[in-house]
Amino acid sequence: MKNSTLIAIFTACLLIVGTLLVINRHISRLAPKWIQGEIGCTTYKAASKVAGRILRIAVSEGDRVEQGELLYTLSTPELDARLSQAEAAELAASALDRKALRGARPEQRREAYNLWQKAEAGLQLATRSYERTKRLYDQGVATAQQYDEAQAQWQAAEASERMARAQYELVEAGAEKEEKEAAAARVDQAAGAVEEVLSYLRDATVFSPAGGEISTITAEVGELVSSGYPVVTILDLRDQWAEFHICENLLSKIRMGRRLEGHVPALKRAILFEVSYIAPEADFATRTATSSAEEFDVRTFLIKARPIRHEEGLRPGMSVLFDWRSF
């Protein structure tokens, strides 16, 4: 009697458990299955290509900024010194270029001309002396030594005149073409160095690359920051989307441009989205097969969908739920 009672109780428990399992399975099939996603947006990280100490921060976290609005400025005394050096080099190169184009100074021209005239007068005197000595030598009055000395003096005077005239013509002509081109190239090089330093100095003042809301500021006034360090992060709330992962067995139901209704719990309302991105390759497996003969790894794909209109109050990081049965 006692055994039969235990058997009856055990059988009743099995029936109750089985019934509950069947009911739970049936309810779970009827209940909606949600795919959870998250709101994302375009993020900008404002940084400078030069290192320096933060001199001023013009914004605060939570501020709304427009494109081109001042964010912060850096103190860069090293760049100021480099600019002074580059500007001095540019002035020196410009002076040399002007000298090459202008040629010699008037005083140098006059000096070269006077030396040429002096040499020419000496040549005329040596020429007359030579001609006179040659006539006397031909008449047998002058000796051979006197004739040779007069001839040598005439030839030396002629060479001196040619040299003085060439020097004067060189002074008048100024620098050669190659020297002028080299001087102009040095000016361009110096101007490029100045512009390079100026570009760095301009980048020491950082402006907002786009309109948005200041999310984080990662440095304080007086702090030294390195080149490329993201001091200010800006969120573009006008460019938002929902991103979520779906299993590959649902991928065939998703296509570009398809509209999906997503529920945003934080806003307590549904928002209509449009699929704008389908990942070209899978990310990871969400379920691993326990028996290779019956199952396979199910992989997921990233999907992005943008609101079809601007939604007030929608912010990055908010959860969004999609009913998979609507796929």
XYZ file of C-alpha atoms in Angstrom:
327
model
C 0.000 0.000 0.000
C 2.779 2.311 0.929
C 4.710 1.562 -2.273
C 1.686 2.097 -4.453
C 1.107 5.485 -2.817
C 4.706 6.552 -3.485
C 4.439 5.408 -7.082
C 1.234 7.391 -7.524
C 2.786 10.509 -6.024
C 5.917 10.142 -8.218
C 3.780 9.656 -11.319
C 1.705 12.726 -10.484
C 4.860 14.816 -10.067
C 6.153 13.671 -13.421
C 2.877 14.593 -15.060
C 2.896 18.041 -13.456
C 6.506 18.724 -14.485
C 5.835 17.526 -18.015
C 2.744 19.664 -18.258
C 4.632 22.725 -17.046
C 7.405 22.114 -19.582
C 4.912 21.842 -22.409
C 3.096 24.998 -21.306
C 6.367 26.915 -20.911
C 7.528 25.824 -24.347
C 4.223 26.853 -25.870
C 4.290 30.231 -24.134
C 7.864 30.841 -25.161
C 6.903 30.214 -28.765
C 4.092 32.727 -28.555
C 6.097 35.371 -26.695
C 7.972 37.907 -28.872
C 11.705 37.346 -29.371
C 13.687 40.558 -29.102
C 16.988 41.375 -30.724
C 18.715 44.037 -28.668
C 20.789 46.741 -30.295
C 22.397 50.005 -29.289
C 22.296 53.564 -30.577
C 25.572 54.860 -32.017
C 26.641 58.113 -33.614
C 29.527 59.735 -35.457
C 32.277 60.677 -33.015
C 35.016 63.260 -33.576
C 38.189 63.475 -31.484
C 39.718 66.940 -31.686
C 43.516 66.897 -31.463
C 46.452 69.023 -32.562
C 49.362 67.824 -34.685
C 51.750 69.723 -32.404
C 52.632 69.155 -28.775
C 52.212 71.933 -26.255
C 50.809 73.105 -22.959
C 47.081 73.848 -22.865
C 46.658 77.589 -22.556
C 42.878 77.803 -22.692
C 39.845 75.526 -23.036
C 36.891 77.403 -24.506
C 34.192 74.725 -24.040
C 32.757 72.516 -21.331
C 31.345 69.015 -21.345
C 27.751 69.042 -22.558
C 28.145 72.231 -24.605
C 26.692 72.384 -28.083
C 29.277 73.529 -30.643
C 29.162 74.336 -34.334
C 31.740 73.527 -36.962
C 34.712 75.899 -36.766
C 34.053 76.948 -33.168
C 37.117 77.362 -30.931
C 37.772 74.395 -28.643
C 41.181 75.029 -27.054
C 44.552 76.654 -27.645
C 48.105 75.529 -26.927
C 51.152 77.477 -25.785
C 54.100 76.685 -28.099
C 57.151 78.885 -27.308
C 59.425 76.509 -29.224
C 57.445 77.102 -32.413
C 57.595 80.865 -31.849
C 61.385 80.642 -31.704
C 61.476 78.503 -34.846
C 59.304 81.048 -36.620
C 61.745 83.853 -35.751
C 64.625 81.799 -37.124
C 62.746 80.924 -40.306
C 61.740 84.546 -40.904
C 65.355 85.684 -40.420
C 66.543 83.086 -42.946
C 63.893 84.302 -45.385
C 65.074 87.908 -45.048
C 68.672 86.866 -45.684
C 67.688 84.827 -48.749
C 65.629 87.726 -50.106
C 68.578 90.093 -49.684
C 70.884 87.756 -51.614
C 68.271 87.390 -54.322
C 67.939 91.168 -54.702
C 71.708 91.451 -54.888
C 71.868 88.803 -57.627
C 69.181 90.574 -59.637
C 70.526 94.087 -59.124
C 74.186 93.241 -59.711
C 77.110 95.252 -58.349
C 76.737 98.518 -56.485
C 77.369 101.815 -58.334
C 80.653 102.248 -56.448
C 81.839 98.850 -57.664
C 80.890 99.713 -61.239
C 82.813 102.991 -61.114
C 85.866 101.322 -59.619
C 85.878 98.605 -62.292
C 85.466 101.218 -65.034
C 88.336 103.325 -63.705
C 90.636 100.301 -63.554
C 89.754 99.485 -67.144
C 90.436 103.055 -68.258
C 93.759 103.019 -66.426
C 94.730 99.761 -68.081
C 93.692 101.124 -71.464
C 95.827 104.238 -70.973
C 98.779 102.054 -70.022
C 98.230 99.977 -73.155
C 98.250 103.075 -75.338
C 101.508 104.258 -73.759
C 103.117 100.822 -74.091
C 101.960 100.617 -77.712
C 103.584 103.961 -78.633
C 106.784 103.018 -76.808
C 106.948 99.693 -78.599
C 106.349 101.237 -82.034
C 109.028 103.893 -81.410
C 111.575 101.353 -80.170
C 110.809 99.068 -83.132
C 111.572 101.895 -85.625
C 114.841 102.658 -83.840
C 115.703 98.970 -83.741
C 115.029 98.653 -87.463
C 117.323 101.674 -88.047
C 120.058 100.054 -85.927
C 119.907 102.718 -83.256
C 118.195 100.691 -80.477
C 119.645 97.510 -79.139
C 117.908 94.148 -79.256
C 117.468 94.203 -75.470
C 115.644 97.545 -75.630
C 113.393 96.159 -78.349
C 112.594 93.018 -76.347
C 111.809 95.049 -73.205
C 109.463 97.372 -75.150
C 107.706 94.407 -76.739
C 107.269 92.662 -73.384
C 105.843 95.813 -71.766
C 103.410 96.228 -74.675
C 102.215 92.610 -74.405
C 101.821 92.913 -70.600
C 99.833 96.132 -70.978
C 97.595 94.496 -73.584
C 96.875 91.550 -71.241
C 96.162 93.925 -68.324
C 93.699 95.895 -70.479
C 91.844 92.731 -71.524
C 91.601 91.593 -67.922
C 90.325 94.976 -66.671
C 87.784 95.191 -69.492
C 86.504 91.659 -68.753
C 86.150 92.506 -65.056
C 84.195 95.641 -65.894
C 81.874 93.750 -68.248
C 81.308 91.109 -65.571
C 80.370 93.767 -63.018
C 77.995 95.372 -65.511
C 76.342 92.064 -66.434
C 75.741 91.096 -62.803
C 75.247 87.519 -61.562
C 74.993 84.627 -63.977
C 71.677 82.980 -64.780
C 72.456 79.964 -62.623
C 73.359 82.176 -59.656
C 70.091 84.089 -60.023
C 68.125 80.834 -60.171
C 69.943 79.535 -57.093
C 69.189 82.745 -55.197
C 65.492 82.540 -56.156
C 65.394 78.888 -55.060
C 66.844 79.828 -51.663
C 64.069 82.416 -51.271
C 61.423 79.788 -52.065
C 63.015 77.354 -49.633
C 63.078 79.924 -46.839
C 59.471 80.943 -47.548
C 58.441 77.275 -47.393
C 60.117 76.899 -44.000
C 58.226 79.933 -42.703
C 54.914 78.578 -44.023
C 55.591 75.197 -42.419
C 56.113 76.748 -38.993
C 53.045 78.961 -39.475
C 50.938 75.909 -40.287
C 52.038 74.310 -37.023
C 51.256 77.494 -35.136
C 47.806 77.645 -36.721
C 47.212 74.068 -35.574
C 48.018 75.111 -32.008
C 44.539 76.662 -32.049
C 42.048 73.800 -32.365
C 38.554 74.294 -33.778
C 35.601 71.938 -33.888
C 35.701 69.719 -37.002
C 31.897 69.403 -37.001
C 28.806 70.460 -35.134
C 27.800 68.360 -32.149
C 27.825 68.003 -28.392
C 30.949 67.926 -26.226
C 31.130 64.445 -24.729
C 34.439 64.420 -22.844
C 37.415 66.698 -22.181
C 40.461 64.672 -21.226
C 42.933 67.405 -20.212
C 43.053 70.548 -18.102
C 44.516 74.024 -18.564
C 48.272 73.948 -17.942
C 48.592 70.288 -18.808
C 51.166 69.237 -21.383
C 49.680 67.166 -24.214
C 51.468 65.292 -26.967
C 50.911 65.518 -30.697
C 47.661 63.849 -31.775
C 46.322 63.524 -28.221
C 42.456 63.693 -28.320
C 41.660 66.484 -25.885
C 37.992 66.992 -26.808
C 35.465 64.383 -27.991
C 32.445 65.589 -29.969
C 29.297 63.564 -30.668
C 27.321 64.397 -33.791
C 23.769 63.726 -32.563
C 22.387 64.528 -36.016
C 24.080 61.415 -37.411
C 22.839 58.460 -35.344
C 21.986 54.852 -36.056
C 21.008 51.625 -34.337
C 23.413 48.725 -34.590
C 22.676 45.116 -33.679
C 23.743 41.572 -34.578
C 21.484 38.981 -36.159
C 22.047 35.294 -36.671
C 22.888 34.134 -40.150
C 19.606 32.244 -40.442
C 17.808 35.614 -40.315
C 20.148 37.371 -42.727
C 18.077 36.456 -45.773
C 15.205 38.514 -44.337
C 17.302 41.676 -44.096
C 18.009 43.890 -47.105
C 19.296 47.390 -47.643
C 16.604 50.025 -47.328
C 14.205 47.817 -45.381
C 12.339 49.591 -42.609
C 12.263 48.146 -39.118
C 10.397 49.283 -36.060
C 12.534 49.420 -32.949
C 11.401 50.043 -29.412
C 13.579 52.378 -27.343
C 12.877 51.682 -23.642
C 14.530 54.920 -22.493
C 12.121 56.983 -24.617
C 9.182 54.594 -24.076
C 8.251 54.706 -27.728
C 8.893 52.956 -31.026
C 11.049 54.486 -33.742
C 11.094 53.583 -37.413
C 14.564 52.733 -38.759
C 15.890 52.011 -42.237
C 18.670 49.480 -42.832
C 21.771 51.321 -44.098
C 24.545 48.753 -43.582
C 24.890 44.969 -43.657
C 28.270 43.600 -42.664
C 29.954 41.798 -45.567
C 31.312 39.106 -43.242
C 30.317 37.425 -40.000
C 31.585 38.581 -36.617
C 31.444 35.643 -34.199
C 29.434 32.564 -33.260
C 26.504 33.001 -30.872
C 25.810 29.292 -30.486
C 28.303 26.452 -30.765
C 27.209 23.033 -31.922
C 27.389 20.199 -29.422
C 26.975 17.550 -32.071
C 28.533 18.153 -35.433
C 26.150 15.609 -36.963
C 23.030 17.597 -36.048
C 24.023 21.252 -35.567
C 26.507 23.847 -36.775
C 27.975 27.055 -35.416
C 25.564 29.943 -35.899
C 27.386 33.169 -36.710
C 26.129 36.724 -36.544
C 26.293 39.751 -38.835
C 26.358 43.406 -37.836
C 23.407 45.475 -39.055
C 23.070 49.253 -38.924
C 19.770 51.073 -39.347
C 19.234 54.824 -39.287
C 16.108 56.626 -38.059
C 14.058 57.820 -41.023
C 13.677 61.188 -39.272
C 15.392 63.075 -36.479
C 14.260 61.757 -33.100
C 14.422 64.202 -30.223
C 15.958 62.720 -27.108
C 17.682 59.842 -28.858
C 21.227 59.523 -27.542
C 24.201 57.194 -28.100
C 24.292 54.144 -25.878
C 20.498 53.784 -25.567
C 19.144 50.285 -26.016
C 16.799 49.532 -28.905
C 14.760 46.324 -29.270
C 13.639 44.721 -32.516
C 11.056 41.915 -32.725
C 12.695 39.181 -34.799
C 9.289 37.988 -36.008
C 8.951 41.240 -37.941
C 11.936 40.207 -40.008
